[in-house]
Every structure is written in structure tokens, then in C-alpha cells.
Short mmCIF file of C-alpha atoms in Angstrom, two decimals:
data_model
loop_
_atom_site.label_atom_id
_atom_site.label_comp_id
_atom_site.label_asym_id
_atom_site.label_seq_id
_atom_site.Cartn_x
_atom_site.Cartn_y
_atom_site.Cartn_z
CA MET A 1 -18.78 8.01 12.75
CA ARG A 2 -15.97 8.34 10.24
CA TYR A 3 -14.81 11.98 10.24
CA PHE A 4 -11.82 11.90 7.89
CA ASP A 5 -8.73 9.93 6.92
CA VAL A 6 -5.11 11.00 7.30
CA ALA A 7 -2.64 10.27 4.49
CA LEU A 8 0.70 11.59 3.26
CA LYS A 9 1.00 14.18 0.51
CA ASP A 10 4.36 15.67 -0.39
CA GLY A 11 5.75 14.20 2.80
CA LYS A 12 3.14 15.82 5.08
CA PRO A 13 0.06 14.34 6.80
CA ILE A 14 -3.17 15.77 5.39
CA PRO A 15 -6.88 15.15 6.05
CA VAL A 16 -8.69 13.26 3.29
CA SER A 17 -12.44 13.28 2.51
CA PRO A 18 -13.71 15.04 5.65
CA ILE A 19 -17.31 14.43 6.64
CA THR A 20 -20.04 16.92 5.78
CA PHE A 21 -23.66 17.08 6.91
CA LYS A 22 -26.62 18.24 4.84
CA ASP A 23 -28.36 19.14 8.07
CA SER A 24 -27.10 19.52 11.60
CA PRO A 25 -27.64 16.23 13.49
CA GLY A 26 -28.73 18.23 16.51
CA LYS A 27 -27.03 17.94 19.84
CA ALA A 28 -25.94 14.38 19.18
CA THR A 29 -23.05 12.72 20.96
CA VAL A 30 -20.71 11.33 18.32
CA VAL A 31 -17.49 9.34 18.48
CA PRO A 32 -15.36 10.63 15.58
CA VAL A 33 -13.33 7.87 13.92
CA ILE A 34 -10.11 8.92 12.21
CA TYR A 35 -8.46 6.43 9.86
CA ILE A 36 -4.71 6.98 9.67
CA LYS A 37 -2.76 5.21 6.94
CA ASN A 38 0.22 3.31 8.28
CA GLU A 39 2.43 5.27 5.85
CA VAL A 40 1.90 8.30 8.09
CA MET A 41 3.33 6.46 11.10
CA LEU A 42 6.27 5.23 9.02
CA HIS A 43 7.19 8.75 7.95
CA LEU A 44 10.57 9.58 9.49
CA ALA A 45 9.84 13.30 9.88
CA LEU A 46 6.49 12.81 11.64
CA GLU A 47 5.95 15.12 14.60
CA ALA A 48 3.51 13.16 16.74
CA GLU A 49 2.37 16.01 18.98
CA ASP A 50 1.85 18.38 16.05
CA LEU A 51 -0.28 15.76 14.26
CA ALA A 52 -2.28 15.14 17.44
CA LYS A 53 -3.01 18.86 17.85
CA LYS A 54 -4.06 19.25 14.21
CA ILE A 55 -6.41 16.26 14.39
CA VAL A 56 -8.07 17.52 17.59
CA THR A 57 -8.41 21.03 16.14
CA TYR A 58 -10.04 19.70 12.98
CA ILE A 59 -12.44 17.49 14.96
CA ASP A 60 -13.40 20.44 17.16
CA GLN A 61 -14.03 22.63 14.10
CA ILE A 62 -16.44 20.06 12.69
CA ASN A 63 -18.16 19.58 16.03
CA THR A 64 -18.56 23.32 16.58
CA ARG A 65 -19.95 23.89 13.10
CA TYR A 66 -22.64 21.23 13.53
CA ALA A 67 -23.21 21.52 17.30
CA ILE A 68 -22.00 17.98 17.96
CA LEU A 69 -20.94 16.73 21.37
CA CYS A 70 -17.80 14.59 21.57
CA THR A 71 -16.35 12.87 24.64
CA GLU A 72 -14.33 10.19 22.83
CA ILE A 73 -12.07 9.91 19.79
CA GLN A 74 -11.39 6.65 18.01
CA ILE A 75 -8.30 6.01 15.89
CA ASP A 76 -8.19 3.34 13.19
CA CYS A 77 -4.67 2.43 12.10
CA ASP A 78 -3.29 -0.97 11.11
CA TRP A 79 0.09 -0.44 12.70
CA THR A 80 3.05 -2.75 12.15
CA LEU A 81 6.12 -3.72 14.16
CA THR A 82 8.02 -0.99 12.33
CA SER A 83 5.48 1.76 13.06
CA LYS A 84 4.45 0.60 16.55
CA GLU A 85 6.67 2.93 18.56
CA THR A 86 5.68 6.02 16.57
CA TYR A 87 2.00 5.11 16.63
CA PHE A 88 1.88 4.47 20.36
CA ASN A 89 3.72 7.74 21.00
CA PHE A 90 1.16 9.53 18.84
CA LEU A 91 -1.72 7.97 20.81
CA GLU A 92 -0.21 9.14 24.09
CA ARG A 93 0.10 12.69 22.74
CA LEU A 94 -3.43 12.60 21.35
CA LYS A 95 -4.85 11.44 24.67
CA LYS A 96 -3.13 14.32 26.46
CA VAL A 97 -3.98 16.99 23.88
CA SER A 98 -7.64 16.00 23.45
CA ASN A 99 -8.41 15.42 27.13
CA ARG A 100 -10.98 12.89 25.99
CA LYS A 101 -11.49 9.17 26.19
CA LEU A 102 -9.45 7.44 23.50
CA SER A 103 -10.16 4.15 21.74
CA ALA A 104 -8.39 2.33 18.92
CA THR A 105 -9.23 -0.44 16.49
CA ILE A 106 -7.61 -3.84 17.02
CA ARG A 107 -7.14 -6.60 14.42
CA LEU A 108 -7.26 -10.29 15.30
CA HIS A 109 -3.56 -10.83 14.62
CA GLN A 110 -2.74 -7.95 17.00
CA VAL A 111 -4.64 -9.82 19.71
CA LYS A 112 -2.94 -13.16 19.20
CA PHE A 113 0.56 -11.73 18.88
CA HIS A 114 0.22 -8.84 21.32
CA MET A 115 3.52 -9.67 23.00
CA ASN A 116 5.15 -8.52 19.76
CA THR A 117 2.64 -6.07 18.29
CA GLY A 118 2.10 -4.34 21.65
CA ILE A 119 -0.95 -2.94 23.44
CA PRO A 120 -1.95 0.55 22.31
CA PRO A 121 -2.11 3.10 25.17
CA VAL A 122 -5.85 3.78 24.95
CA ASP A 123 -8.86 3.41 27.23
CA ARG A 124 -10.53 0.72 25.15
CA GLY A 125 -9.97 -1.27 21.99
CA VAL A 126 -12.47 -2.12 19.26
CA LEU A 127 -11.99 -5.60 17.85
CA MET A 128 -12.58 -5.53 14.09
CA TYR A 129 -14.12 -8.97 13.62
CA TYR A 130 -14.00 -8.95 9.84
CA ASN A 131 -11.66 -8.73 6.81
CA MET A 132 -10.00 -11.96 7.90
CA GLY A 133 -9.06 -13.53 4.59
CA ARG A 134 -7.16 -12.58 1.47
CA ILE A 135 -8.79 -10.51 -1.23
CA SER A 136 -8.66 -13.09 -4.00
CA ALA A 137 -10.47 -14.55 -7.01
CA ASP A 138 -11.29 -17.82 -5.24
CA SER A 139 -14.61 -18.76 -3.64
CA LEU A 140 -13.63 -17.92 -0.05
CA ASN A 141 -15.18 -14.92 1.69
CA SER A 142 -12.50 -12.43 2.75
CA ILE A 143 -14.91 -10.61 5.08
CA TYR A 144 -15.41 -13.61 7.34
CA ASP A 145 -13.84 -17.05 7.33
CA PRO A 146 -14.71 -19.21 10.37
CA MET A 147 -11.60 -21.36 9.94
CA ILE A 148 -9.35 -18.31 10.05
CA ALA A 149 -11.29 -16.88 13.00
CA LYS A 150 -10.65 -20.04 15.03
CA ARG A 151 -6.91 -19.51 14.75
CA TYR A 152 -7.18 -16.26 16.72
CA THR A 153 -10.27 -16.24 18.95
CA GLY A 154 -8.69 -18.47 21.60
CA ALA A 155 -6.26 -15.65 22.40
CA LEU A 156 -9.00 -13.17 23.28
CA LYS A 157 -9.25 -14.20 26.93
CA ASN A 158 -5.58 -13.33 27.42
CA TYR A 159 -5.70 -9.92 25.79
CA PRO A 160 -5.25 -7.33 28.55
CA LEU A 161 -7.08 -4.41 26.92
CA THR A 162 -10.85 -4.10 27.35
CA LEU A 163 -12.52 -4.65 23.99
CA ASP A 164 -15.69 -3.54 22.28
CA ILE A 165 -16.80 -5.43 19.17
CA ALA A 166 -17.26 -4.34 15.56
CA LEU A 167 -19.19 -6.71 13.26
CA PRO A 168 -19.53 -6.46 9.45
CA VAL A 169 -22.78 -5.54 7.74
CA PHE A 170 -21.23 -4.37 4.48
CA THR A 171 -21.25 -5.85 1.00
CA TRP A 172 -18.66 -5.34 -1.71
CA GLY A 173 -17.57 -6.75 -5.01
CA MET A 174 -14.30 -7.69 -6.68
CA HIS A 175 -13.55 -7.08 -10.34
CA ILE A 176 -11.56 -10.07 -11.59
CA ARG A 177 -9.60 -10.27 -14.83
CA ASN A 178 -7.34 -13.17 -15.83
CA ASN A 179 -8.02 -14.69 -12.41
CA LYS A 180 -6.64 -11.64 -10.58
CA VAL A 181 -8.55 -9.05 -8.56
CA ILE A 182 -7.97 -5.71 -10.27
CA ALA A 183 -10.38 -3.54 -8.25
CA LEU A 184 -12.70 -3.50 -5.26
CA LEU A 185 -16.28 -2.41 -5.95
CA ASN A 186 -17.83 -0.66 -2.97
CA LYS A 187 -21.57 -0.56 -2.38
CA VAL A 188 -22.50 -3.31 -4.83
CA ASP A 189 -24.45 -6.51 -4.34
CA ASN A 190 -25.95 -9.31 -6.46
CA ALA A 191 -28.89 -7.09 -7.40
CA ALA A 192 -26.57 -4.75 -9.32
CA PHE A 193 -25.87 -7.45 -11.92
CA THR A 194 -28.73 -9.97 -11.70
CA ASN A 195 -31.06 -8.39 -14.26
CA ASP A 196 -28.39 -6.98 -16.56
CA ILE A 197 -28.06 -8.88 -19.86
CA HIS A 198 -24.35 -8.08 -19.99
CA PHE A 199 -23.73 -10.28 -16.93
CA GLU A 200 -24.52 -13.91 -16.19
CA MET A 201 -24.41 -15.60 -12.80
CA ARG A 202 -22.09 -18.60 -13.10
CA ALA A 203 -22.11 -19.61 -9.42
CA PRO A 204 -23.55 -18.13 -6.24
CA SER A 205 -22.17 -14.57 -6.02
CA PHE A 206 -20.06 -14.93 -9.17
CA PHE A 207 -20.98 -13.16 -12.40
CA GLU A 208 -19.31 -13.39 -15.81
CA VAL A 209 -19.23 -10.46 -18.23
CA LYS A 210 -20.88 -11.50 -21.52
CA GLU A 211 -19.73 -8.52 -23.58
CA ASN A 212 -17.76 -5.31 -23.09
CA VAL A 213 -19.79 -2.82 -21.05
CA ILE A 214 -19.53 0.20 -18.76
CA LYS A 215 -21.31 -0.40 -15.48
CA ILE A 216 -21.23 1.41 -12.11
CA GLY A 217 -18.65 3.75 -13.57
CA ARG A 218 -16.23 0.97 -14.56
CA TYR A 219 -15.29 -0.70 -17.82
CA PHE A 220 -15.80 -4.47 -17.86
CA GLU A 221 -14.35 -6.65 -20.60
CA LYS A 222 -15.94 -9.81 -21.95
CA GLY A 223 -14.74 -12.72 -19.80
CA ASP A 224 -14.18 -10.63 -16.67
CA ARG A 225 -15.80 -11.87 -13.48
CA ILE A 226 -17.40 -10.14 -10.52
CA LYS A 227 -17.32 -11.73 -7.10
CA ILE A 228 -19.78 -10.44 -4.51
CA GLU A 229 -18.97 -10.82 -0.81
CA SER A 230 -21.47 -10.18 1.95
CA ILE A 231 -22.61 -11.38 5.36
CA THR A 232 -26.14 -12.75 5.60
CA PRO A 233 -28.28 -12.17 8.70
CA ASP A 234 -27.82 -15.83 9.71
CA GLU A 235 -24.05 -15.57 9.29
CA LEU A 236 -23.90 -12.38 11.35
CA GLU A 237 -25.88 -13.96 14.15
CA GLY A 238 -23.59 -17.00 14.05
CA MET A 239 -20.51 -14.77 14.21
CA ALA A 240 -21.82 -13.05 17.32
CA GLU A 241 -22.71 -16.34 18.99
CA ASP A 242 -19.28 -17.84 18.28
CA LEU A 243 -17.33 -14.76 19.34
CA SER A 244 -19.25 -14.24 22.58
CA GLY A 245 -17.82 -17.43 24.07
CA TYR A 246 -14.23 -16.22 23.77
CA LEU A 247 -14.42 -12.73 25.26
CA ARG A 248 -12.81 -11.99 28.60
CA GLU A 249 -15.57 -9.56 29.56
CA LYS A 250 -18.80 -8.16 28.18
CA PRO A 251 -18.26 -5.37 25.65
CA GLN A 252 -19.79 -2.00 26.38
CA GLU A 253 -20.54 -1.44 22.71
CA VAL A 254 -21.35 -3.59 19.70
CA ILE A 255 -20.66 -1.69 16.49
CA PHE A 256 -22.13 -2.65 13.12
CA TYR A 257 -20.00 -1.50 10.21
CA ASP A 258 -21.26 0.26 8.37
CA LEU A 259 -24.78 1.48 8.85
CA ASP A 260 -26.12 3.22 5.77
CA ASN A 261 -29.16 2.85 3.54
CA PHE A 262 -27.41 0.48 1.13
CA ASN A 263 -26.29 -1.96 3.80
CA LEU A 264 -29.41 -1.74 5.96
CA LYS A 265 -31.63 -2.98 3.13
CA HIS A 266 -30.01 -6.41 3.45
CA TYR A 267 -31.27 -6.77 7.04
CA PRO A 268 -35.10 -6.69 7.31
CA ASN A 269 -36.46 -5.28 10.59
CA GLU A 270 -32.94 -4.02 11.25
CA LYS A 271 -33.55 -2.48 14.67
CA GLN A 272 -34.95 -5.69 16.15
CA PHE A 273 -32.34 -7.78 14.34
CA PHE A 274 -29.35 -5.79 15.55
CA GLN A 275 -30.74 -5.80 19.08
CA LYS A 276 -31.02 -9.58 18.83
CA VAL A 277 -27.41 -9.92 17.68
CA SER A 278 -26.18 -7.59 20.42
CA ARG A 279 -27.82 -9.73 23.10
CA TYR A 280 -25.31 -12.54 22.42
CA PHE A 281 -22.79 -10.40 24.27
#
């Protein structure tokens, strides 16, 4: 469960958009996920142990307030060769300070080129099997591209860190103007534009703006396009089947990102369906 992000403000790491609960979830066991922008790890004045202590303290405050149990922390950071040393040092400090199991997200390119990108010092990794392509105005799906996936999946058997799997169940849109993506539109699907007279479907998952209009809090000009990207149930099942043949060992967890009311409506009988997908592993 995403707890908060960490970004830089005035040269200092700060928490961004912390989670809140309308009601206490009860004595649930939760794995807090903290997304840390790579800019934080590139900051020359970063004190890794101080950041680790502040993150653990903030997590514990949230857990105490809502009576949540926590035995693991997960860090999401798309580190680079330049930030690798700082990031790995931070993970080591966080592991020591938290005295909990520690996991970290792993991108496909970090698997294939792990001799250069390094292996994060954590108990387990979570392979993010999505966001493979470029965000662009063309017809390709940036969430999942089987041709791109094939360039990397062969390296999975040689990756030394034990991996869990995260699969995409989200849908988003792209606002295109003059053949350039000018904004990402979260939590939108075809249904948002299908019955609106200001938009016309020109191709599957592509809409053209017929006249200037404000929609979903954004201003769209005549001639703009909206591209919708999603993963259908059949595609998700195919992704799981393909990926399962490349893993070195069975994952302990299969994560579906992200589970909320908007995304779940695209998967009828979701409990049975997600159980079916998980069985491929």
C-alpha cells in the first residue's frame, strides 16, 4: 500500500501526499510502499541514515494512529548508475534502522544489466512488469509491449535476487497536441469520452476533440487527441503465462497494480480472475 512519496523541496527530502484512512482498517498487516524520486538520491547533501530514520518514524506514526501491523517496508526508486551508491547505502541504513524485512522494486533493464546497475541490498525484489515502452503519440502501448519484454525476460533466470511479481491492472490516457504528449490523464478510460459529443473515436482507443471543451478538469482544444492505454483481462493472463516460463523460482507474491474501484471495474469477477492469473506462477 502506497504510504507517501519522498521528493526534494528547498534542497531537503520531504514526504509528499501521505496516505489517510477514513476508517481504521483494523489490525491489518500492511506493507507500506514509499516512492522516492531519484532526485533525492542524487542530492549531494543527502544524509542516508537521517532519511532512513525519518521514513521509519513517519511509517510508525501512521501505523500507530490506525492500529496497523507492519513487518516489511518496500521502497520504489528508479535508481541510475549515478545514484546507485547513495541509494544502496540508504537501503542498508533503512534495513538496520527499521529492523524489518526490506523489499525494493526492480525494472526490467535493471535485471538485464545488473552487472552495471547492481543488486539492491534487500531481502526481496519486486519485478515491475509494466511501463515498458515510451510514452508517445503512436499506437503502441507503453504499459506492455511483448516485443520489448522479450528483450529482457531471458535475463531473469540469471538474476540473483529473489523476485516477486507486479502486474498492471491500471488504465490511463494521454493528452496529445500537435502529435506530442502534453499530459498524462490518470484514472480515465474509453467510457470517459465515448458518449461525449465533444469527442469522436477515430481508431480503437484514440479520440479526437471536435471543439474546445473542458473535461475531467482539463482544457482540450479542437484537433487534440486522447490516447487510452489499458491491459485487457486476456492480455493480463497472457502476460502472466509468458513471464512464468522465465522466472528462476516461484514468486511468493503476485501484486496487481493498482487495486481500486476504478481499475477493478475492468475485470469482472475480479477475485476469481486474479486467482486464476496468480496460478500461472
